CSV table of N, CA, C and O in Angstrom, one decimal:
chain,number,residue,atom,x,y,z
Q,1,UNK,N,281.5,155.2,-11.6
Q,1,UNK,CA,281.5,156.2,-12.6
Q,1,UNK,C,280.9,157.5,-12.1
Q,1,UNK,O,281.1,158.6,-12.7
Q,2,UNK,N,280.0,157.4,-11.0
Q,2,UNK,CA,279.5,158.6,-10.8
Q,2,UNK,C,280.0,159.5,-10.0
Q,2,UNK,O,279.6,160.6,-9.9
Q,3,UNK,N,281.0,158.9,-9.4
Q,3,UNK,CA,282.0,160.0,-8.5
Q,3,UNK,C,283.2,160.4,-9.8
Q,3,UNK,O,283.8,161.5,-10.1
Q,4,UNK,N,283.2,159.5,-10.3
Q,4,UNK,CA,284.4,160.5,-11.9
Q,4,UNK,C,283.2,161.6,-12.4
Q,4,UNK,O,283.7,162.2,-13.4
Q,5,UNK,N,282.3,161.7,-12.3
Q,5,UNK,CA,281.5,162.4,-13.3
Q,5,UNK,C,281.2,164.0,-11.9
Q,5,UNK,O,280.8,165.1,-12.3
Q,6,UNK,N,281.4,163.8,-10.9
Q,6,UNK,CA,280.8,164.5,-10.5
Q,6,UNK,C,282.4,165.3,-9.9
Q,6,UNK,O,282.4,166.4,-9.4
Q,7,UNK,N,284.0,164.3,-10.2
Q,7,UNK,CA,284.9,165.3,-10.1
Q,7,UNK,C,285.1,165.8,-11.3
Q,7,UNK,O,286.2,166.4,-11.5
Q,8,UNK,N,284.4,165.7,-12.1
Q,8,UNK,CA,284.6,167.0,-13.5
Q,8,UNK,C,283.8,167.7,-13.5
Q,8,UNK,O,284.1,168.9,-13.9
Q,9,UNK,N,282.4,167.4,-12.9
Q,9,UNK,CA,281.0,168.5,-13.4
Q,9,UNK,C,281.3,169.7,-11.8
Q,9,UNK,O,280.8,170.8,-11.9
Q,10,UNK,N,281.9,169.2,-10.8
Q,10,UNK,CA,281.5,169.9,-9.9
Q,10,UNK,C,282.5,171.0,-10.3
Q,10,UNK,O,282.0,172.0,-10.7
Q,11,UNK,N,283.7,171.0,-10.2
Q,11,UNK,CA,284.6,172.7,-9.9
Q,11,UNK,C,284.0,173.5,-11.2
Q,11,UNK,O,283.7,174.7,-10.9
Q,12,UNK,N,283.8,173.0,-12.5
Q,12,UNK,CA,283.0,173.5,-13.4
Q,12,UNK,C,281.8,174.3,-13.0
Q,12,UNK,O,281.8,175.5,-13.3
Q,13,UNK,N,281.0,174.0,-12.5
Q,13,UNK,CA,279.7,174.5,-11.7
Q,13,UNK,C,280.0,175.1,-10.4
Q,13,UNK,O,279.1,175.4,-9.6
Q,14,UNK,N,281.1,175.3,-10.0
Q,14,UNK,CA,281.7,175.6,-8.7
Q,14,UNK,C,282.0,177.0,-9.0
Q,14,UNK,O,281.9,178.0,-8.2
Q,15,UNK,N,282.7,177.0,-10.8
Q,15,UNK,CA,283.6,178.0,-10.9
Q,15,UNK,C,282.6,179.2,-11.1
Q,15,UNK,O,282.0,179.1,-12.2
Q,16,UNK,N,282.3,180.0,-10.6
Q,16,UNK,CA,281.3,181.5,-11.1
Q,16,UNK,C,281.7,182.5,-12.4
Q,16,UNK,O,282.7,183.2,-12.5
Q,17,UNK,N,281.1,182.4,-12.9
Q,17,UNK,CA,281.5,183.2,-14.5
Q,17,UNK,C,281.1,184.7,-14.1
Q,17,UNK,O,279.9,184.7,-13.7
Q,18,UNK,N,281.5,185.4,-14.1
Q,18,UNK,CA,281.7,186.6,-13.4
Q,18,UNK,C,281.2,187.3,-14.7
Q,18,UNK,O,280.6,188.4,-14.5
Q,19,UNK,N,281.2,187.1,-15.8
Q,19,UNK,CA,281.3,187.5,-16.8
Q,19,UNK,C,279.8,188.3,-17.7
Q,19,UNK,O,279.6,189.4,-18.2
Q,20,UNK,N,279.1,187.1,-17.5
Q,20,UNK,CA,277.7,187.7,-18.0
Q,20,UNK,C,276.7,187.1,-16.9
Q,20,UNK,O,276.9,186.3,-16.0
Q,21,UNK,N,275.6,187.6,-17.2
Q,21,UNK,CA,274.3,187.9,-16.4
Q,21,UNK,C,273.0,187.7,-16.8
Q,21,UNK,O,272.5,188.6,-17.4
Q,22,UNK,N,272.0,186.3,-16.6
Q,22,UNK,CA,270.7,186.5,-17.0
Q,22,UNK,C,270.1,187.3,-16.4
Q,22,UNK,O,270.4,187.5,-15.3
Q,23,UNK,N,269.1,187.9,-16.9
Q,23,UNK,CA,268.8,189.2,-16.4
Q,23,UNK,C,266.7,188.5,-16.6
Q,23,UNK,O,266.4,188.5,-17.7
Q,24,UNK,N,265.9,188.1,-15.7
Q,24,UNK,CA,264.8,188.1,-16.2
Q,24,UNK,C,263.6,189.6,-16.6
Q,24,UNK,O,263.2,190.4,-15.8
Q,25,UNK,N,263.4,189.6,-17.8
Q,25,UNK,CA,262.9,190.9,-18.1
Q,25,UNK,C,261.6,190.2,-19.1
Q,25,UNK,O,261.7,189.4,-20.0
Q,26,UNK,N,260.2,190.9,-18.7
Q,26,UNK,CA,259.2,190.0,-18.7
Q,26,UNK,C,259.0,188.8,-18.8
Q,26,UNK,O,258.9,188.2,-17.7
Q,27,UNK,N,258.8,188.3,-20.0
Q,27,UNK,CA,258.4,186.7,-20.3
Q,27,UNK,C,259.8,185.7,-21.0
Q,27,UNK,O,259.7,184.5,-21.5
Q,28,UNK,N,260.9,186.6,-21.0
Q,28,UNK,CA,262.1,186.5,-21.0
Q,28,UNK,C,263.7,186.5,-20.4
Q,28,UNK,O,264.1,187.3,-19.6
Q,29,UNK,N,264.4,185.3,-21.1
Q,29,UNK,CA,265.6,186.0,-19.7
Q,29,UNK,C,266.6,186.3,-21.1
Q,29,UNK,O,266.9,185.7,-22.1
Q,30,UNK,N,267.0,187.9,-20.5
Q,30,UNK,CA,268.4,188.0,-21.2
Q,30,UNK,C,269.8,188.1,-21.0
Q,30,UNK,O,270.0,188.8,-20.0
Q,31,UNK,N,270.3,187.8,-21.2
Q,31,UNK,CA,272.0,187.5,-21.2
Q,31,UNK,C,272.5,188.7,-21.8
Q,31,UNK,O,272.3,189.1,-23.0
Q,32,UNK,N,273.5,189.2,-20.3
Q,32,UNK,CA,273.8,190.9,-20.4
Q,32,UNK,C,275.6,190.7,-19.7
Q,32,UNK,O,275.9,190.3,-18.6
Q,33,UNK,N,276.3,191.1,-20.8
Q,33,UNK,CA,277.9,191.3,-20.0
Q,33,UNK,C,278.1,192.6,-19.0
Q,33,UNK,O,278.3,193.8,-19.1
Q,34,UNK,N,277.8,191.4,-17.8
Q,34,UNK,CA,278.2,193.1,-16.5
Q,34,UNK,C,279.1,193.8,-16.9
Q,34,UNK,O,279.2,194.7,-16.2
Q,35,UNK,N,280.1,193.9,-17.8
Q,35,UNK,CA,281.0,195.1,-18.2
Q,35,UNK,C,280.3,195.9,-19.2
Q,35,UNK,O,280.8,196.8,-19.8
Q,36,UNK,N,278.8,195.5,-19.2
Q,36,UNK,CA,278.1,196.7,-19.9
Q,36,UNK,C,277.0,197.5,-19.1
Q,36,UNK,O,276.4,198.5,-19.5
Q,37,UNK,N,276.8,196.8,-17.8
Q,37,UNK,CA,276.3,197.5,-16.6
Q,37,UNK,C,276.8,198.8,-15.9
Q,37,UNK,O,277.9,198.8,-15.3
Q,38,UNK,N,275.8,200.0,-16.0
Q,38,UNK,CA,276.2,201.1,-15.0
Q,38,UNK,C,275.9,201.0,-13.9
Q,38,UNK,O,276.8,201.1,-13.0
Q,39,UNK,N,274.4,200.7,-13.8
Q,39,UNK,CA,274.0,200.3,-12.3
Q,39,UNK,C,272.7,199.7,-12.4
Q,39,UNK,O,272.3,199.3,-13.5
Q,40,UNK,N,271.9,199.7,-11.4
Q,40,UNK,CA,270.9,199.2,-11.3
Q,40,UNK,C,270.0,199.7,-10.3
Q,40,UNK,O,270.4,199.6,-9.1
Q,41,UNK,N,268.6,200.2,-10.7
Q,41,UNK,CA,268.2,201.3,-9.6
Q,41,UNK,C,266.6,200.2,-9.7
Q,41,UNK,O,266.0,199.6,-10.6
Q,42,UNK,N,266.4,200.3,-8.0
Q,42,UNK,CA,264.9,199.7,-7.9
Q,42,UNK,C,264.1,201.0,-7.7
Q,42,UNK,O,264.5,201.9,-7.0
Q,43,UNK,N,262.9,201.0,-8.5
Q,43,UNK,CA,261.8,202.1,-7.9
Q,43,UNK,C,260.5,201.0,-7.7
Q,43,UNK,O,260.4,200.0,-8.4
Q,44,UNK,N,259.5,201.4,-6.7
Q,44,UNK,CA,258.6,200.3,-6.6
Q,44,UNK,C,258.8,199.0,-6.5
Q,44,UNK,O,259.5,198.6,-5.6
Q,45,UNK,N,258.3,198.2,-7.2
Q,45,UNK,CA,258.4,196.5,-7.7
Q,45,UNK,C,259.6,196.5,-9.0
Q,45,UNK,O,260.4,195.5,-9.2
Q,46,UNK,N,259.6,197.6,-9.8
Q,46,UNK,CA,260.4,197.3,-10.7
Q,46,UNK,C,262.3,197.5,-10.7
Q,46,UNK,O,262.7,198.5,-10.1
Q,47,UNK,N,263.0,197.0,-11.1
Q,47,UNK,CA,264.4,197.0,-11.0
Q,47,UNK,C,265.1,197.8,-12.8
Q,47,UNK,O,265.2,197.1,-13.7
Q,48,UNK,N,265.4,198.9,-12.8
Q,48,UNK,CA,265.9,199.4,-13.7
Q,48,UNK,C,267.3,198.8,-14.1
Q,48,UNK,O,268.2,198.5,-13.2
Q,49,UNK,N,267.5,198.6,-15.5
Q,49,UNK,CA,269.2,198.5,-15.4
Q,49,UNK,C,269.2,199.5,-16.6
Q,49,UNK,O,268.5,199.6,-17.6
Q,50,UNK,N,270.6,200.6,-16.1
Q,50,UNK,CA,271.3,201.7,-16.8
Q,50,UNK,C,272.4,200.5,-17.4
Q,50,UNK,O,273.1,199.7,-16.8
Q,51,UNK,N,272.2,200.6,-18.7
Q,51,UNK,CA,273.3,200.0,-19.4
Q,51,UNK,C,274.2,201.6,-20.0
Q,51,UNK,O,273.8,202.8,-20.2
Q,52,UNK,N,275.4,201.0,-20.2
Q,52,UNK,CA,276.3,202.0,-21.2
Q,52,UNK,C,276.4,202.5,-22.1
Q,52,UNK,O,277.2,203.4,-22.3
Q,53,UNK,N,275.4,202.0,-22.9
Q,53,UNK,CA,274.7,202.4,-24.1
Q,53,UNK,C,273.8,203.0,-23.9
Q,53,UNK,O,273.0,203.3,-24.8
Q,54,UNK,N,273.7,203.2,-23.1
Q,54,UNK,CA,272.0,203.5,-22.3
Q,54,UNK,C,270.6,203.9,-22.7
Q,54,UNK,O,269.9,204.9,-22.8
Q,55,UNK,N,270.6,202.1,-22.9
Q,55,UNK,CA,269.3,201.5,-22.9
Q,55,UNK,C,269.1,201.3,-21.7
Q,55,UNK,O,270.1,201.0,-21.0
Q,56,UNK,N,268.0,201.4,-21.3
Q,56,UNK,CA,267.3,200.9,-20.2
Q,56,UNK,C,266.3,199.6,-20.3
Q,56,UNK,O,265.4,199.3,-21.1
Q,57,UNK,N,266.9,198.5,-18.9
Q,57,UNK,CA,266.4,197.5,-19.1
Q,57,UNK,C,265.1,197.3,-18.1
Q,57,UNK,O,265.4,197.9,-17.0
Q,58,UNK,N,264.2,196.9,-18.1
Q,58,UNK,CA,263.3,196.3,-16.8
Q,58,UNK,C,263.1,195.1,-16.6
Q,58,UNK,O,262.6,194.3,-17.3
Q,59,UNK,N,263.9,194.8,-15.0
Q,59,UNK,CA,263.8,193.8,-14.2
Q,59,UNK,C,262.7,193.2,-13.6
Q,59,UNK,O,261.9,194.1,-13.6
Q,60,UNK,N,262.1,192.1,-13.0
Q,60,UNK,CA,261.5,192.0,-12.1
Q,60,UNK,C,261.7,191.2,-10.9
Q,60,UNK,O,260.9,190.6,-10.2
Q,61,UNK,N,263.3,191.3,-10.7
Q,61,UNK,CA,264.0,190.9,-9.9
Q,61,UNK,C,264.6,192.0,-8.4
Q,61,UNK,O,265.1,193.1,-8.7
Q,62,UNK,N,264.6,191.6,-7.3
Q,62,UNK,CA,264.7,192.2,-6.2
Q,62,UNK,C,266.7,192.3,-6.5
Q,62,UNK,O,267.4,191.4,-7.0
Q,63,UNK,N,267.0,193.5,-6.3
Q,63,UNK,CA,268.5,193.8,-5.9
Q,63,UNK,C,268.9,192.5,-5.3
Q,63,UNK,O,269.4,191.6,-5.9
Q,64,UNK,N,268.8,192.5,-4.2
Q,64,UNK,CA,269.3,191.6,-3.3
Q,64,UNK,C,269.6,190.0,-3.9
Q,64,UNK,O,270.5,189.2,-3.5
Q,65,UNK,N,268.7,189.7,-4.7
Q,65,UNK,CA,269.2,188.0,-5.5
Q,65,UNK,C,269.9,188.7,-6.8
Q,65,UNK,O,270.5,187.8,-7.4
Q,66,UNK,N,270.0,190.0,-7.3
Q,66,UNK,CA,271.1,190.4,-8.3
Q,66,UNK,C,272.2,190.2,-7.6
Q,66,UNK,O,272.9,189.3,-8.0
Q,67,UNK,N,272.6,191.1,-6.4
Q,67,UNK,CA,273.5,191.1,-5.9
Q,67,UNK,C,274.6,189.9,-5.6
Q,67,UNK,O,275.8,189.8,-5.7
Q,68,UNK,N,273.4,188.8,-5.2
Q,68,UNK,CA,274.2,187.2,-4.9
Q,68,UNK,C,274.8,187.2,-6.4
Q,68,UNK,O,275.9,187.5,-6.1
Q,69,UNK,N,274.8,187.2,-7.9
Q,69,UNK,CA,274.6,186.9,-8.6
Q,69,UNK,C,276.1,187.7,-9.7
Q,69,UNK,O,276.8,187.2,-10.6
Q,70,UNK,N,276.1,188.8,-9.3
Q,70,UNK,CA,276.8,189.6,-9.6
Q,70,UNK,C,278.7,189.6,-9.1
Q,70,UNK,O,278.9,188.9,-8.1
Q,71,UNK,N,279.5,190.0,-9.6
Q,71,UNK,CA,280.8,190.2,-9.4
Q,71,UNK,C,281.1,191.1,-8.3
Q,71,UNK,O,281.1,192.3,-8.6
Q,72,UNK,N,281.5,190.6,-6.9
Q,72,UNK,CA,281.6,191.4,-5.6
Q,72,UNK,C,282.7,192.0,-6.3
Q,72,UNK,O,282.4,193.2,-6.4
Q,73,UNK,N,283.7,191.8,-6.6
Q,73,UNK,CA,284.7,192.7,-7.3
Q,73,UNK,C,284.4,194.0,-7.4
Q,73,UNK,O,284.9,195.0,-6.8
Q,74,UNK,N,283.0,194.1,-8.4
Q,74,UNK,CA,282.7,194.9,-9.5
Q,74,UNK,C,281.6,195.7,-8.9
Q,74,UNK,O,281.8,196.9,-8.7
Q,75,UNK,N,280.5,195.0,-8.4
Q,75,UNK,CA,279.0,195.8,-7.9
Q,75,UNK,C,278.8,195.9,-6.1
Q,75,UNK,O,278.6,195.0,-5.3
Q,76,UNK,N,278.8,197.1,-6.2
Q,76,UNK,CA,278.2,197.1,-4.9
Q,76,UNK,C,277.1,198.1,-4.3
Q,76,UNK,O,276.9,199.2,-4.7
Q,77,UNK,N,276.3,197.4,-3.1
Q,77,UNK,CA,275.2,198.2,-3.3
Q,77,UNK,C,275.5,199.2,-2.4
Q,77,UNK,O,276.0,199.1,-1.3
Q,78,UNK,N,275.2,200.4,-3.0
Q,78,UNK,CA,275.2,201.9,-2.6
Q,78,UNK,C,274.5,202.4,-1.7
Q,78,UNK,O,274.9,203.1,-0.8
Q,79,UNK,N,273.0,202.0,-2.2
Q,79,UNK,CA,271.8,202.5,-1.1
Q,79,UNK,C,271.0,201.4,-1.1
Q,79,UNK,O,271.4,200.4,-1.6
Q,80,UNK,N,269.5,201.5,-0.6
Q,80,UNK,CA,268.9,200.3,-0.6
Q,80,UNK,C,268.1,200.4,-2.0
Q,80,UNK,O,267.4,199.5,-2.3
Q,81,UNK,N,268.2,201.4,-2.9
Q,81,UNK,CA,267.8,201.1,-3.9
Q,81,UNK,C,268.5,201.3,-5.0
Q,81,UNK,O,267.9,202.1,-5.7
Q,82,UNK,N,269.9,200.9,-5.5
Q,82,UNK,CA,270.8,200.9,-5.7
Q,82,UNK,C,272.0,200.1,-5.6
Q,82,UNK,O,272.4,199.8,-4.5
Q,83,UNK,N,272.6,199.6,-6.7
Q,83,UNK,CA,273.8,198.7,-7.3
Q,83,UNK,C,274.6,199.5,-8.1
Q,83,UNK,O,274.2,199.9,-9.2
Q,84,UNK,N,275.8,199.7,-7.8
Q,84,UNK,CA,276.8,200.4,-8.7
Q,84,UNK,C,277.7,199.7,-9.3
Q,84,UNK,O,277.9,198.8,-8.6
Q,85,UNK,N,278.4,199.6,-10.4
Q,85,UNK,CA,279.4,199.2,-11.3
Q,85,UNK,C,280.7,200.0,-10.9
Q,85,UNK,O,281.0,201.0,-11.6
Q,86,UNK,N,281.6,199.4,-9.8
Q,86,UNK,CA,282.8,200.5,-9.3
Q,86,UNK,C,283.8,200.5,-10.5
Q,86,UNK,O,285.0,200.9,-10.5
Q,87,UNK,N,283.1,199.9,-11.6
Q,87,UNK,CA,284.5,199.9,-12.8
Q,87,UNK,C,284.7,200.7,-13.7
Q,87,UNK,O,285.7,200.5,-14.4
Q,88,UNK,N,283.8,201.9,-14.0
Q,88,UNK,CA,283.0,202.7,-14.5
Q,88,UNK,C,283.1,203.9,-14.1
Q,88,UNK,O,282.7,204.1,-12.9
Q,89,UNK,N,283.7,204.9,-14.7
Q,89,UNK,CA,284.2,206.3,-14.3
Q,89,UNK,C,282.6,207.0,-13.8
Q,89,UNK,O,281.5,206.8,-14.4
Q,90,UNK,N,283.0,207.7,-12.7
Q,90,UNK,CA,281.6,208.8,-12.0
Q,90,UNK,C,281.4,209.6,-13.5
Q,90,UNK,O,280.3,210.0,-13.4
Q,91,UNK,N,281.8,209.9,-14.5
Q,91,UNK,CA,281.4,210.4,-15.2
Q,91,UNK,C,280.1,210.0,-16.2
Q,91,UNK,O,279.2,210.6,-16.8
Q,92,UNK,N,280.5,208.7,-16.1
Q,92,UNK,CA,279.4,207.9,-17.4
Q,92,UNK,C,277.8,207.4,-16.8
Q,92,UNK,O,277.0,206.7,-17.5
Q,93,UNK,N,277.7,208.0,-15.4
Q,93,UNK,CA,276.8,208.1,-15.0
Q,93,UNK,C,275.7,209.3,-14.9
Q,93,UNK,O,276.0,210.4,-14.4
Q,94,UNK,N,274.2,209.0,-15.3
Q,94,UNK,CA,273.8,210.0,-15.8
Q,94,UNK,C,273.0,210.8,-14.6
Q,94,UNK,O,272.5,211.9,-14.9
């Protein structure tokens, strides 16, 4: 039974939801739809997220494990302190 259980659980957990994003922000994780992501700027220790609404969120997460994490489709990093949303007109950026 446990190889039937692990040909259902595995492509499931295989498959990457491209979709939304826990985001750890203090003593909290939130759940954020990258199609509401502008970008994401590191200054110091802290990780800014420009949402579209733009609110600003605070990370305490390094770019680089966002990046694994994120829709290569969608984000790519720009500079080394820097994640862009290429889906997102240069205009809506502030």
């Amino acid at each position: 039974s446990l190889p039937i259980l692990f040909n259902e659980i595995l492509p499931v957990k295989m498959k990457k939801n491209n979709h939304w994003i826990g985001l750890r922000c203090g003593y909290k994780t939130i759940r954020v739809d990258q199609t509401d992501i502008l970008y994401f700027e590191r200054n110091l220790r802290k990780t800014i997220v420009h949402m579209k609404s733009g609110e600003l969120l605070e990370a305490a997460e390094k770019l680089s494990g966002l990046l694994e994490r994120l829709n290569p489709q969608e984000f790519v990093r720009c500079h080394n302190s820097y994640i862009v949303n290429l889906k997102h007109k240069l205009s809506s950026y502030k």
